[in-house]
CSV table of C-alpha atoms in Angstrom, one decimal:
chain,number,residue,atom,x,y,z
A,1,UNK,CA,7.1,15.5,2.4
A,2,UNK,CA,4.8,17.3,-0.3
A,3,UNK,CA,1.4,16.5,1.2
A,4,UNK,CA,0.1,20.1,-0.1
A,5,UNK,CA,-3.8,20.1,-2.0
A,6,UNK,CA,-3.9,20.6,-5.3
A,7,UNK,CA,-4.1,23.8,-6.8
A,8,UNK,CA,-7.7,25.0,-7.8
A,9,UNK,CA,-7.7,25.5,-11.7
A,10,UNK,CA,-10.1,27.8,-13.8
A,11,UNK,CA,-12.6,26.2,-15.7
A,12,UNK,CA,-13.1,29.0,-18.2
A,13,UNK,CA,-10.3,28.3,-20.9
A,14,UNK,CA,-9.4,32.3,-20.6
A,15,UNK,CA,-8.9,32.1,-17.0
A,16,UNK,CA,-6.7,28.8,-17.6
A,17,UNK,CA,-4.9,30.6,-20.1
A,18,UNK,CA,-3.9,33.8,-18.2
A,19,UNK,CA,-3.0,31.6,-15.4
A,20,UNK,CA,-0.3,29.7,-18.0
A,21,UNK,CA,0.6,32.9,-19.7
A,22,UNK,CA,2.2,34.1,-16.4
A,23,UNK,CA,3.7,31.0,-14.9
A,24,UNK,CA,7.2,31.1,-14.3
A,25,UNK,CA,9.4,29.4,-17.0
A,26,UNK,CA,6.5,30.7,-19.8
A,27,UNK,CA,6.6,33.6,-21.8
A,28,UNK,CA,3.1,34.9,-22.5
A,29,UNK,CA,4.5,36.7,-26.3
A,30,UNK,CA,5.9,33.4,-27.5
A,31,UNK,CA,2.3,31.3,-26.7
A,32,UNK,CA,0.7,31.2,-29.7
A,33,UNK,CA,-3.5,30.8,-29.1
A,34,UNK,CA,-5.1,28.8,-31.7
A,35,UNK,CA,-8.5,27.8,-33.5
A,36,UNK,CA,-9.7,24.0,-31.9
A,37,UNK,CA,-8.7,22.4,-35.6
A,38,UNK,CA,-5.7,24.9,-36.4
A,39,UNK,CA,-2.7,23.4,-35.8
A,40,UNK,CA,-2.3,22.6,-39.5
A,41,UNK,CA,-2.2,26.5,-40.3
A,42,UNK,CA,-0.3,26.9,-37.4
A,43,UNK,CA,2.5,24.4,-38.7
A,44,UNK,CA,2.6,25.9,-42.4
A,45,UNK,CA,2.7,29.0,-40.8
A,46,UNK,CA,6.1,27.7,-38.9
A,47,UNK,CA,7.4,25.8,-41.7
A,48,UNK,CA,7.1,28.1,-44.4
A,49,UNK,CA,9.2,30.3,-42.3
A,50,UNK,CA,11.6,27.7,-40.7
A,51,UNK,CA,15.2,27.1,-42.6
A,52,UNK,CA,13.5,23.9,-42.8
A,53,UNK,CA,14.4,22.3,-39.3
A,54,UNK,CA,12.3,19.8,-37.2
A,55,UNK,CA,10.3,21.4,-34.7
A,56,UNK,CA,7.9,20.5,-32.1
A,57,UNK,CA,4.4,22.5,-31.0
A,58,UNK,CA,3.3,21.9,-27.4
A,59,UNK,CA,-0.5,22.8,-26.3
A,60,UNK,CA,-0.9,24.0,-23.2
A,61,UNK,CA,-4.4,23.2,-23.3
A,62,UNK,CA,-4.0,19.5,-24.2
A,63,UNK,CA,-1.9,19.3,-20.9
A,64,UNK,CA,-4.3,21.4,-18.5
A,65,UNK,CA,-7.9,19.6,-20.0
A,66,UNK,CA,-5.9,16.1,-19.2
A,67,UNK,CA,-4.9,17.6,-15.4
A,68,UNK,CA,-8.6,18.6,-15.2
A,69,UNK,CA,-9.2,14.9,-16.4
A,70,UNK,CA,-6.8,13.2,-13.9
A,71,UNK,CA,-8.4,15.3,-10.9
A,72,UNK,CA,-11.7,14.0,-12.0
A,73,UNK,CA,-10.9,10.5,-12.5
A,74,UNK,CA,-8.8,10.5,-9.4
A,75,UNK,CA,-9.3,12.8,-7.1
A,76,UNK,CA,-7.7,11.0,-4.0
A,77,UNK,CA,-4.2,11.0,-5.7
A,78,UNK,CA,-1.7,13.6,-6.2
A,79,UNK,CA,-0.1,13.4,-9.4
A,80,UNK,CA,3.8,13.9,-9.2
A,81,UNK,CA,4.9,14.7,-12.8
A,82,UNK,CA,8.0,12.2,-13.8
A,83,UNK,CA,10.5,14.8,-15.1
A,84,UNK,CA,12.4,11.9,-17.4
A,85,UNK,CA,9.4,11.2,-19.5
A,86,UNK,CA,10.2,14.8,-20.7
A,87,UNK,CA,11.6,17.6,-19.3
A,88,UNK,CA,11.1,20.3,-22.0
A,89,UNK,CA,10.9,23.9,-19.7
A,90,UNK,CA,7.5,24.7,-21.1
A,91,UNK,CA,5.4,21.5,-19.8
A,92,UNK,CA,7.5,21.6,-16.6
A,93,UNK,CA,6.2,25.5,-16.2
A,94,UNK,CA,2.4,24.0,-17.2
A,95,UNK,CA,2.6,21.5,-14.6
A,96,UNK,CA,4.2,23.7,-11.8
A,97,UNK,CA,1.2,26.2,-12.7
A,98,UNK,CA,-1.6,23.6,-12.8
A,99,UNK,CA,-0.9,22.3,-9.2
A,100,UNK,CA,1.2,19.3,-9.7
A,101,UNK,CA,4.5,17.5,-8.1
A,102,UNK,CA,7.4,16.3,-9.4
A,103,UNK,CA,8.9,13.0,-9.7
A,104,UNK,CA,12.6,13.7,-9.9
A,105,UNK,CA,15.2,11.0,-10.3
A,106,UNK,CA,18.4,13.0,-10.5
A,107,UNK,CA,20.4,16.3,-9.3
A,108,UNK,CA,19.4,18.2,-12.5
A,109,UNK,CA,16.0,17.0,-12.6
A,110,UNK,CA,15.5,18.7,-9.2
A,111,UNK,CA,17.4,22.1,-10.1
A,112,UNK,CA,14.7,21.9,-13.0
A,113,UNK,CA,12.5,22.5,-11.1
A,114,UNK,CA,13.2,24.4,-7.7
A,115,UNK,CA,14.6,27.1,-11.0
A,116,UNK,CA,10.9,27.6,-11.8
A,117,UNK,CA,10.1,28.7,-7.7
A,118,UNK,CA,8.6,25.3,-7.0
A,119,UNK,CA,8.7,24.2,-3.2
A,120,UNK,CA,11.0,21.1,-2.6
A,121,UNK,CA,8.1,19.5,-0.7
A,122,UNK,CA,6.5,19.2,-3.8
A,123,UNK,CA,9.5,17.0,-5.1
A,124,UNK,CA,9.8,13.3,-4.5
A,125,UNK,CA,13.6,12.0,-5.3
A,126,UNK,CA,11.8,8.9,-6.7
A,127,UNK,CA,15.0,6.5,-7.8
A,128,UNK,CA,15.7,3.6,-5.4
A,129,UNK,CA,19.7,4.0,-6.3
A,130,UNK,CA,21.1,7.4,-6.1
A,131,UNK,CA,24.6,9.3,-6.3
A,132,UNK,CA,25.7,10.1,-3.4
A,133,UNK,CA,26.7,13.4,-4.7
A,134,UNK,CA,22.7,13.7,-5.4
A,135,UNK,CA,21.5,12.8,-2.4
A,136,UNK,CA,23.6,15.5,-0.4
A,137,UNK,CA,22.2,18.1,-3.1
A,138,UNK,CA,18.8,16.8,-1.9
A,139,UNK,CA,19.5,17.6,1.9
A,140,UNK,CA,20.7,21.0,1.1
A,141,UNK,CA,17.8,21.9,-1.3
A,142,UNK,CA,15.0,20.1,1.3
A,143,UNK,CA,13.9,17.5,-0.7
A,144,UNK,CA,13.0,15.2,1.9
A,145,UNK,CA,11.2,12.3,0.0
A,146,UNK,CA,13.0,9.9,-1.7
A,147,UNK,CA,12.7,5.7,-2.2
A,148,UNK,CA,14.3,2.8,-1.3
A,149,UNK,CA,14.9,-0.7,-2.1
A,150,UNK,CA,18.3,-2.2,-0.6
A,151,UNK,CA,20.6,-1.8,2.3
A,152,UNK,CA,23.1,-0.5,0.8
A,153,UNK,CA,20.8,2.6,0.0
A,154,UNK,CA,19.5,3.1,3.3
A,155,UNK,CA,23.3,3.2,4.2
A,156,UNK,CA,24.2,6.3,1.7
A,157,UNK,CA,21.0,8.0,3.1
A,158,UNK,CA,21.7,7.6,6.4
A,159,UNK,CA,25.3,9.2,5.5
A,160,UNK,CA,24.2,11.4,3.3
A,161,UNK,CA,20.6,12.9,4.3
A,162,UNK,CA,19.9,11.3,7.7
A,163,UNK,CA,16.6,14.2,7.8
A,164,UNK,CA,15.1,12.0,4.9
A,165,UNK,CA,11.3,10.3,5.2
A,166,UNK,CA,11.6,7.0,3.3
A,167,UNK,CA,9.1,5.0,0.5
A,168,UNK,CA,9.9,1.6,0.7
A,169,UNK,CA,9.7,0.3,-3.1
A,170,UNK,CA,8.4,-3.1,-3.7
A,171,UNK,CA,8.6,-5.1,-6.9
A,172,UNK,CA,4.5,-5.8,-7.8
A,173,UNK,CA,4.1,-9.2,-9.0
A,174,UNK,CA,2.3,-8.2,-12.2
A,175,UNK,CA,3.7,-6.1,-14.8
A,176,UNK,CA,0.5,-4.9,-16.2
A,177,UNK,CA,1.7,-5.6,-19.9
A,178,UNK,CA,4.0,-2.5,-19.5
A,179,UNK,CA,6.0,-1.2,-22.3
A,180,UNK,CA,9.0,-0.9,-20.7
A,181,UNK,CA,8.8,-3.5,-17.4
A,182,UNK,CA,10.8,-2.3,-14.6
A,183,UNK,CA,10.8,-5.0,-12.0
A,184,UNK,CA,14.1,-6.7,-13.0
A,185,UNK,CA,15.6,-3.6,-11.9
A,186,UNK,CA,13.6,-2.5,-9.1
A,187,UNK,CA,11.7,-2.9,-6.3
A,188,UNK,CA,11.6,-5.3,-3.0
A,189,UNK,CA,10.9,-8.9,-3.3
A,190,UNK,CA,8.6,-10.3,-0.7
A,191,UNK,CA,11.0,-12.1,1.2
A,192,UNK,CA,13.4,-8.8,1.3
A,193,UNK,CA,10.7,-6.3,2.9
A,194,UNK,CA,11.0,-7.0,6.7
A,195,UNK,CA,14.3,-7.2,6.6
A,196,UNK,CA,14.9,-3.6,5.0
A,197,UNK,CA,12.3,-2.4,7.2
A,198,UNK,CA,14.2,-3.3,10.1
A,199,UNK,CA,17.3,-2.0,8.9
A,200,UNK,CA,16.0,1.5,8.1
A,201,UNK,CA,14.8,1.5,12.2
A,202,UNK,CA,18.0,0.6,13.0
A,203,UNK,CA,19.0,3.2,11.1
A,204,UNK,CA,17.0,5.3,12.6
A,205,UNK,CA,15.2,7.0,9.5
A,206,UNK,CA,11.6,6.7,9.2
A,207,UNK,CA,9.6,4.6,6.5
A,208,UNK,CA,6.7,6.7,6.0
A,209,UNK,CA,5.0,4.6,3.1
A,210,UNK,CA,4.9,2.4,0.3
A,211,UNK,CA,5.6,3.2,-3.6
A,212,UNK,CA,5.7,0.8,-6.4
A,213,UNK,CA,5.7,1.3,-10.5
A,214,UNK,CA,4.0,-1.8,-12.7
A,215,UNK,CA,6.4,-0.3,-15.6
A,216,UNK,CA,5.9,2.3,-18.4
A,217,UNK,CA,3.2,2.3,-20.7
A,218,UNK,CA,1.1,-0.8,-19.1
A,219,UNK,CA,-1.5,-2.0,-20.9
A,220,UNK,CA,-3.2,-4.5,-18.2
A,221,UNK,CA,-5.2,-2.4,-15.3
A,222,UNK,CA,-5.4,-5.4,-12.8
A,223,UNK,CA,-1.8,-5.0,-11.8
A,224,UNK,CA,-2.8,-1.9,-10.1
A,225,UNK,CA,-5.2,-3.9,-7.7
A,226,UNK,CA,-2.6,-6.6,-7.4
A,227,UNK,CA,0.1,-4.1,-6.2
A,228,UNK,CA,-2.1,-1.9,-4.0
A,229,UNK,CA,-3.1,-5.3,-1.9
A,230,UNK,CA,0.3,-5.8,-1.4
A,231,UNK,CA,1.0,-2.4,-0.4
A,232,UNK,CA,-1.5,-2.7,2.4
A,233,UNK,CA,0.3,-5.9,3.7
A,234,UNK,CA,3.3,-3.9,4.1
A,235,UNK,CA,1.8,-1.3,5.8
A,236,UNK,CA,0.6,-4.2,8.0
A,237,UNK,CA,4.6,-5.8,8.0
A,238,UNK,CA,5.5,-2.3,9.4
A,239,UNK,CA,3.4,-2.4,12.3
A,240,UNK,CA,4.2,-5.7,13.6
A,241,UNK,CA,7.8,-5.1,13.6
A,242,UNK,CA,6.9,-1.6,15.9
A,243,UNK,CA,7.6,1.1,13.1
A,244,UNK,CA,5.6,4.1,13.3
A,245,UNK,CA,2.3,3.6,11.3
A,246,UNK,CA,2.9,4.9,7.6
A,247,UNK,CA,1.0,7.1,5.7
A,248,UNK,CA,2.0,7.5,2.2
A,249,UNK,CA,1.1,5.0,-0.5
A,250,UNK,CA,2.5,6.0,-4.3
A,251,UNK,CA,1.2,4.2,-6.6
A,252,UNK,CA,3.6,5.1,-9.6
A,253,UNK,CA,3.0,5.6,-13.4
A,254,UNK,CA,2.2,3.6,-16.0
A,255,UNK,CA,-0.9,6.0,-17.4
A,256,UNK,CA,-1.6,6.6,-21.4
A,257,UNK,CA,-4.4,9.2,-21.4
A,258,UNK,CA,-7.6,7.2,-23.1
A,259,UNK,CA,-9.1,4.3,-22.9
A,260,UNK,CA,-6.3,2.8,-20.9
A,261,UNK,CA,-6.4,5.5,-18.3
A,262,UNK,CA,-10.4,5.2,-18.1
A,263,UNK,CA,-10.2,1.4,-16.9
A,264,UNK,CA,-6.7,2.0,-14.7
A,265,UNK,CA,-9.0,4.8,-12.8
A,266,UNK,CA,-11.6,2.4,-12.2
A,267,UNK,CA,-9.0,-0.3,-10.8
A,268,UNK,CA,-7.0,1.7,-8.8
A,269,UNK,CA,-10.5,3.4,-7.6
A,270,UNK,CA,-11.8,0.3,-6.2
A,271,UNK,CA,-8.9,-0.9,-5.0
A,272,UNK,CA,-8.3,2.1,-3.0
A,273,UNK,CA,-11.5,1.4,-1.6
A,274,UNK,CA,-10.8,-1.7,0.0
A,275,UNK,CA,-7.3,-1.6,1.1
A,276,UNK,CA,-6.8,2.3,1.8
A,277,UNK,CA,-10.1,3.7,2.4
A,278,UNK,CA,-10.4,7.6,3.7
A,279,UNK,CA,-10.3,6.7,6.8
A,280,UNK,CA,-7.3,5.9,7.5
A,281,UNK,CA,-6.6,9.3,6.2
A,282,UNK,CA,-3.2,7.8,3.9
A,283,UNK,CA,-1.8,10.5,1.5
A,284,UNK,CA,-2.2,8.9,-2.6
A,285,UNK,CA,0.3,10.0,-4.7
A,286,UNK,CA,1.5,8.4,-8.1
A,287,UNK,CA,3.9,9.5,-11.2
A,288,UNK,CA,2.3,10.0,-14.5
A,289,UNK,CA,4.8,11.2,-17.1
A,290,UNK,CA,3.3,9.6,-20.2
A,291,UNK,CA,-0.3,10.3,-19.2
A,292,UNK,CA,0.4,14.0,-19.6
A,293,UNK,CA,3.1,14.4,-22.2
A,294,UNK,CA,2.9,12.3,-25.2
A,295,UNK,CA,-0.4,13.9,-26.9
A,296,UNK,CA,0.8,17.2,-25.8
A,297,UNK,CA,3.2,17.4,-28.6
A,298,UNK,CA,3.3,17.2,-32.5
A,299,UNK,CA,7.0,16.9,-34.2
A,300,UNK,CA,7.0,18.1,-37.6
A,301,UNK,CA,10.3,16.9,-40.0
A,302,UNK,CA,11.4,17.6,-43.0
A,303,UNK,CA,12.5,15.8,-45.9
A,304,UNK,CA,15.8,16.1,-46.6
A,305,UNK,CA,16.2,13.5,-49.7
A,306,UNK,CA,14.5,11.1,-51.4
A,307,UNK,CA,15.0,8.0,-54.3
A,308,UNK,CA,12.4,6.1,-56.0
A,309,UNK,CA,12.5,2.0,-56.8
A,310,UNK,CA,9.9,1.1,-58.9
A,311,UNK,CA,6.6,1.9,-56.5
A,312,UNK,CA,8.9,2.3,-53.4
A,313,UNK,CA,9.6,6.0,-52.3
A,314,UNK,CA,12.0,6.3,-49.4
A,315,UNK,CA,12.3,9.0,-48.0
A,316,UNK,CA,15.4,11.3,-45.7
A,317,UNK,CA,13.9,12.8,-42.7
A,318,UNK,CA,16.0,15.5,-40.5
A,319,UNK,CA,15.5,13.5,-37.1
A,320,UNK,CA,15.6,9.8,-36.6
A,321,UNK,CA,16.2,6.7,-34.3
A,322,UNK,CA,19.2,9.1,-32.9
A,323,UNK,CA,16.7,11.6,-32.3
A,324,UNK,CA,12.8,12.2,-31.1
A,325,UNK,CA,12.4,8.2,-32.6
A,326,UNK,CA,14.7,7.1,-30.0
A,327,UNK,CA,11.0,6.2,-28.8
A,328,UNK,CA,10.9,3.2,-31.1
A,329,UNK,CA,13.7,1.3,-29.7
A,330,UNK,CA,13.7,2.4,-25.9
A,331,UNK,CA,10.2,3.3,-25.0
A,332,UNK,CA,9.1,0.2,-27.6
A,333,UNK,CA,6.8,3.0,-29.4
A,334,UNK,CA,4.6,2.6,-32.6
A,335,UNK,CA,5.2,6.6,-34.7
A,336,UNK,CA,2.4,7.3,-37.1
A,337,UNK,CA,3.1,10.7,-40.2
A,338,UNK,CA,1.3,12.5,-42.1
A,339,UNK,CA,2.1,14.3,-44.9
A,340,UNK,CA,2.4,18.4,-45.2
A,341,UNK,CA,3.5,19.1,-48.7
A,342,UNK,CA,4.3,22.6,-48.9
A,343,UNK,CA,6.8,22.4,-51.6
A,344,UNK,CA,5.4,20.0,-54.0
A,345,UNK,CA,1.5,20.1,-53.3
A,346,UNK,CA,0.4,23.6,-51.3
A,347,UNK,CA,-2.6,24.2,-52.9
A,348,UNK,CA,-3.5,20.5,-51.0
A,349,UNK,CA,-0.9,19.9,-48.2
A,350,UNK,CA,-2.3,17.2,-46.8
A,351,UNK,CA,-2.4,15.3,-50.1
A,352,UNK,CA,-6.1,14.2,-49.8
A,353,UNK,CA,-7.5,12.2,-52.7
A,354,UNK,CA,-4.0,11.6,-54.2
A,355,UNK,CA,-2.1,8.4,-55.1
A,356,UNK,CA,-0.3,6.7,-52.2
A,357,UNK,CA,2.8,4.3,-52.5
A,358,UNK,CA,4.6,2.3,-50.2
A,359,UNK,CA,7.5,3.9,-48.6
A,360,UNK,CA,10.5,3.3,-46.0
A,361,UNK,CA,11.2,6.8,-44.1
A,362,UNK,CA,15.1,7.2,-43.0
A,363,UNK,CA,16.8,9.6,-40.2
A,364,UNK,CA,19.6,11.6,-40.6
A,365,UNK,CA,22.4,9.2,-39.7
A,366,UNK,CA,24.4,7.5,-41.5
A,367,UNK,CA,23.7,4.2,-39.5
A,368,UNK,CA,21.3,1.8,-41.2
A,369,UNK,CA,19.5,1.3,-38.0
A,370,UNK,CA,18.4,4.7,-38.3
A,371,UNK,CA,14.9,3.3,-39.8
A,372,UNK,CA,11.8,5.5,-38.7
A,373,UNK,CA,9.4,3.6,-40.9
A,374,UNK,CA,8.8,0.7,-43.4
A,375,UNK,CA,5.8,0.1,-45.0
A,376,UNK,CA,4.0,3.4,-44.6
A,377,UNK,CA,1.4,4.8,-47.3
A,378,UNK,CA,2.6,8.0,-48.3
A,379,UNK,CA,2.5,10.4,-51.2
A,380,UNK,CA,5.1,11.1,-53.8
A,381,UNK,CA,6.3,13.8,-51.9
A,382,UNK,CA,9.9,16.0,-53.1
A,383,UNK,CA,13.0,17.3,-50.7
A,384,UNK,CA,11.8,20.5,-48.8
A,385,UNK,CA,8.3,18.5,-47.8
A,386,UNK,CA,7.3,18.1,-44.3
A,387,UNK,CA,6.3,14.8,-42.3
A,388,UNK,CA,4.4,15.6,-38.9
A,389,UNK,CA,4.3,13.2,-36.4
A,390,UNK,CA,1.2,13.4,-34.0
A,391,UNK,CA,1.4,12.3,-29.9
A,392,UNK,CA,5.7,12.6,-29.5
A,393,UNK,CA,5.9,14.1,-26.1
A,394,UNK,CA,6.5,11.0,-24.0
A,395,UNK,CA,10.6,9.6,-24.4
A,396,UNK,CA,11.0,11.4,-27.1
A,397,UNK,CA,13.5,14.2,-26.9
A,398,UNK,CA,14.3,13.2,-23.6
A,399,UNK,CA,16.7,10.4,-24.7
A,400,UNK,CA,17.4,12.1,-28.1
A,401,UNK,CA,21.1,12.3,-28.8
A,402,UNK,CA,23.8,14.6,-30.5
A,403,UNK,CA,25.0,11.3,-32.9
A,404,UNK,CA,26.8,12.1,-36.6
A,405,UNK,CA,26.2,15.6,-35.0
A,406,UNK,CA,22.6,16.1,-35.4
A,407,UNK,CA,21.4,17.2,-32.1
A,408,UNK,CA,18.1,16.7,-30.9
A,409,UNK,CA,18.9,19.4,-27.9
A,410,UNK,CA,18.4,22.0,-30.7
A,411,UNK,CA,14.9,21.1,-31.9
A,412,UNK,CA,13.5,24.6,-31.3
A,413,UNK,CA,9.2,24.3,-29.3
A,414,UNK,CA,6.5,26.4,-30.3
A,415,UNK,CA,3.8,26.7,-27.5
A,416,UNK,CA,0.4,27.4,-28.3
A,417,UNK,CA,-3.1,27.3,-26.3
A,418,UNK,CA,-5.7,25.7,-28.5
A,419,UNK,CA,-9.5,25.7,-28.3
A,420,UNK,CA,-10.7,23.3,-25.8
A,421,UNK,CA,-7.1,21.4,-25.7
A,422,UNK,CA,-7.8,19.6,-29.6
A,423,UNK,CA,-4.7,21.8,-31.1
A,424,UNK,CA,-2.9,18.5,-31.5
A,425,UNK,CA,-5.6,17.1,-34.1
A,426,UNK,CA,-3.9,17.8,-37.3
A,427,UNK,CA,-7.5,17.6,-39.7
């Protein structure tokens, strides 16, 4: 069970990167350091030498200023990276190297990680239903952690890795507003919690905590308190029915770095206080994925055709809905561009001062769903121009697909280290 400190990080922005330059799965020639307002060079720099395909830039410093910020906002709970929310090498090596666990949910997730030297007690199998396939690969790797929310899955982990500790997962009663809700799907229901608890002693494996998730992307901070009160009353559950006393409570994901993350600190700060205070020495743990990802990457496309209606401009983009937008549809995401017109305008890229128009931005597909945008104020911008889209790391590529052949797999990532983690402000 990963119950290991975090990892002390250098404050001086030299230090942090040296420390990133030689973290296994990160090459130190291909990081790229950067002014604090350069990523626009950076991306002409890219494009103008690119055979004009989409390409993303990851900052490493984004990602280790918003670790800093998690440790100071919550310094009681281990963060457990969720590998799904996007599982690009680099950000995986960044988050090894900064100190933090992983949330895996799958066989490959976990050889993701144990290939860049991380310890399997830093891994939590965190998916209530698992292959049974996966859960042998977990016994024979050591990743010993892992949730639960029926019989039928104590059953396969009883058969299939009877050395497991257990996280009961309960459903909270308050989605938070998420994005993506998750409760129809998972998690305990009142009424269902003793009687899984007595199963897994009768099984004979040993319920060591409580984990819950309000959903992706929540917007409401209370359902935090809610579901941390409940998790204390099942700590409670487990001792009348003569389990051992737990000592794990995860508290899941749901983070956006920014204001929502400011008041979901606060919550889940006070109501750590009252239900799990530090006496009763319980190890906090949750699974940020979003919280660290999605600002730590920038996706520039480029236009690939164009046609004019009157005061319409619509415009052919080389990734789509099938692609890095999968976001709008699954992850229920609002995409923002702006222009770089290195063809048509490169003595002003960004088109400042000039005449906007209404325009509808396609993918690549031939499927009319492939919509990025409607109603977006662009410039009249010509084939060979770039579109860069700000904040893409979270569901993005992940989820991305190889459909009418375009394949998001191949979307090449250039890392860099900007000044004081602002590389991702495209001024």
């Amino acid at each position: 069970m990963a119950v290991d400190q975090l990892l002390a990080i250098p404050a001086n922005p030299k230090k942090k990167l040296h420390l990133l330059q030689n973290a296994p799965g990160l090459n130190p020639k291909t990081i790229t350091p950067i002014s604090q307002h350069g990523l626009l060079h950076f991306l002409q720099s890219i494009a103008l030498k690119s055979p004009n395909e989409p390409f993303y830039i990851f900052d490493l410093a984004g990602v280790a200023a918003l670790f800093d910020h998690w440790s100071q906002s919550l310094p009681t709970v281990r963060p457990f990276y969720a590998v799904k929310c996007n599982p690009n090498q680099a950000i995986l090596a960044a988050m090894a190297a900064l100190g933090s666990n992983f949330d895996c949910a799958s066989r490959a997730e976990i050889q993701s990680v144990l290939a860049l030297g991380v310890s399997p007690d830093r891994i939590i199998f965190a998916n209530p239903c698992k292959p049974e396939s996966h859960i042998e690969f977990a016994a024979a790797v050591g990743v010993n952690l892992t949730t639960f929310d029926s019989v039928n899955e104590i059953e396969k982990i009883r058969r299939c890795h009877p050395k497991s500790a257990l996280l009961i997962r309960i459903k909270p009663s308050d989605d938070g507003g998420a994005r993506c809700p998750l409760g129809n799907k998972y998690g305990a229901l009142p009424e269902e919690i003793s009687p899984l608890l007595e199963a897994a002693k009768s099984a004979e494996l040993p319920v060591v905590g409580v984990s819950f998730h309000i959903g992706s992307g929540a917007t409401e901070t209370g359902a935090y308190s809610a579901a941390i009160a409940a998790a204390r009353g099942v700590f409670e559950t487990a001792v009348r029915l003569g389990l051992p006393p737990m000592n794990v409570l995860n508290i899941g994901g749901g983070f956006t770095a920014g204001p929502q993350f400011e008041e979901a600190a606060v919550t889940v700060n006070s109501a750590l206080k009252e239900y799990f205070p530090a006496e009763l020495n319980i190890t906090l743990m949750a699974e940020p994925g979003r919280f660290f990802a999605e600002s730590a990457f920038t996706l520039a496309v480029n236009i690939i055709g164009k046609r004019v209606r009157g005061d319409l401009r619509e415009y052919w983009i080389n990734d789509g809905i099938y692609g890095s937008m999968n976001c709008i549809l699954y992850d229920h995401a609002t995409v923002a561009c702006r222009p770089l017109a290195l063809k048509s305008n490169r003595k002003n890229p960004t088109c400042g001062g000039g005449r906007m128009y209404d325009a509808t931005v396609f993918g690549p597909t031939c499927d009319a769903l492939d919509t990025v945008l409607t109603g977006q104020q662009l410039p009249d911008l010509e084939v060979g121009d770039w579109l860069v889209f700000p904040k893409m790391g979270a569901y993005t590529a992940a989820a991305g697909s190889n459909f009418n052949g375009f394949s998001t797999a191949a979307i090449e990532t250039y890392v860099v280290y900007s000044e004081e983690g602002n590389g991702t402000v495209l001024d």
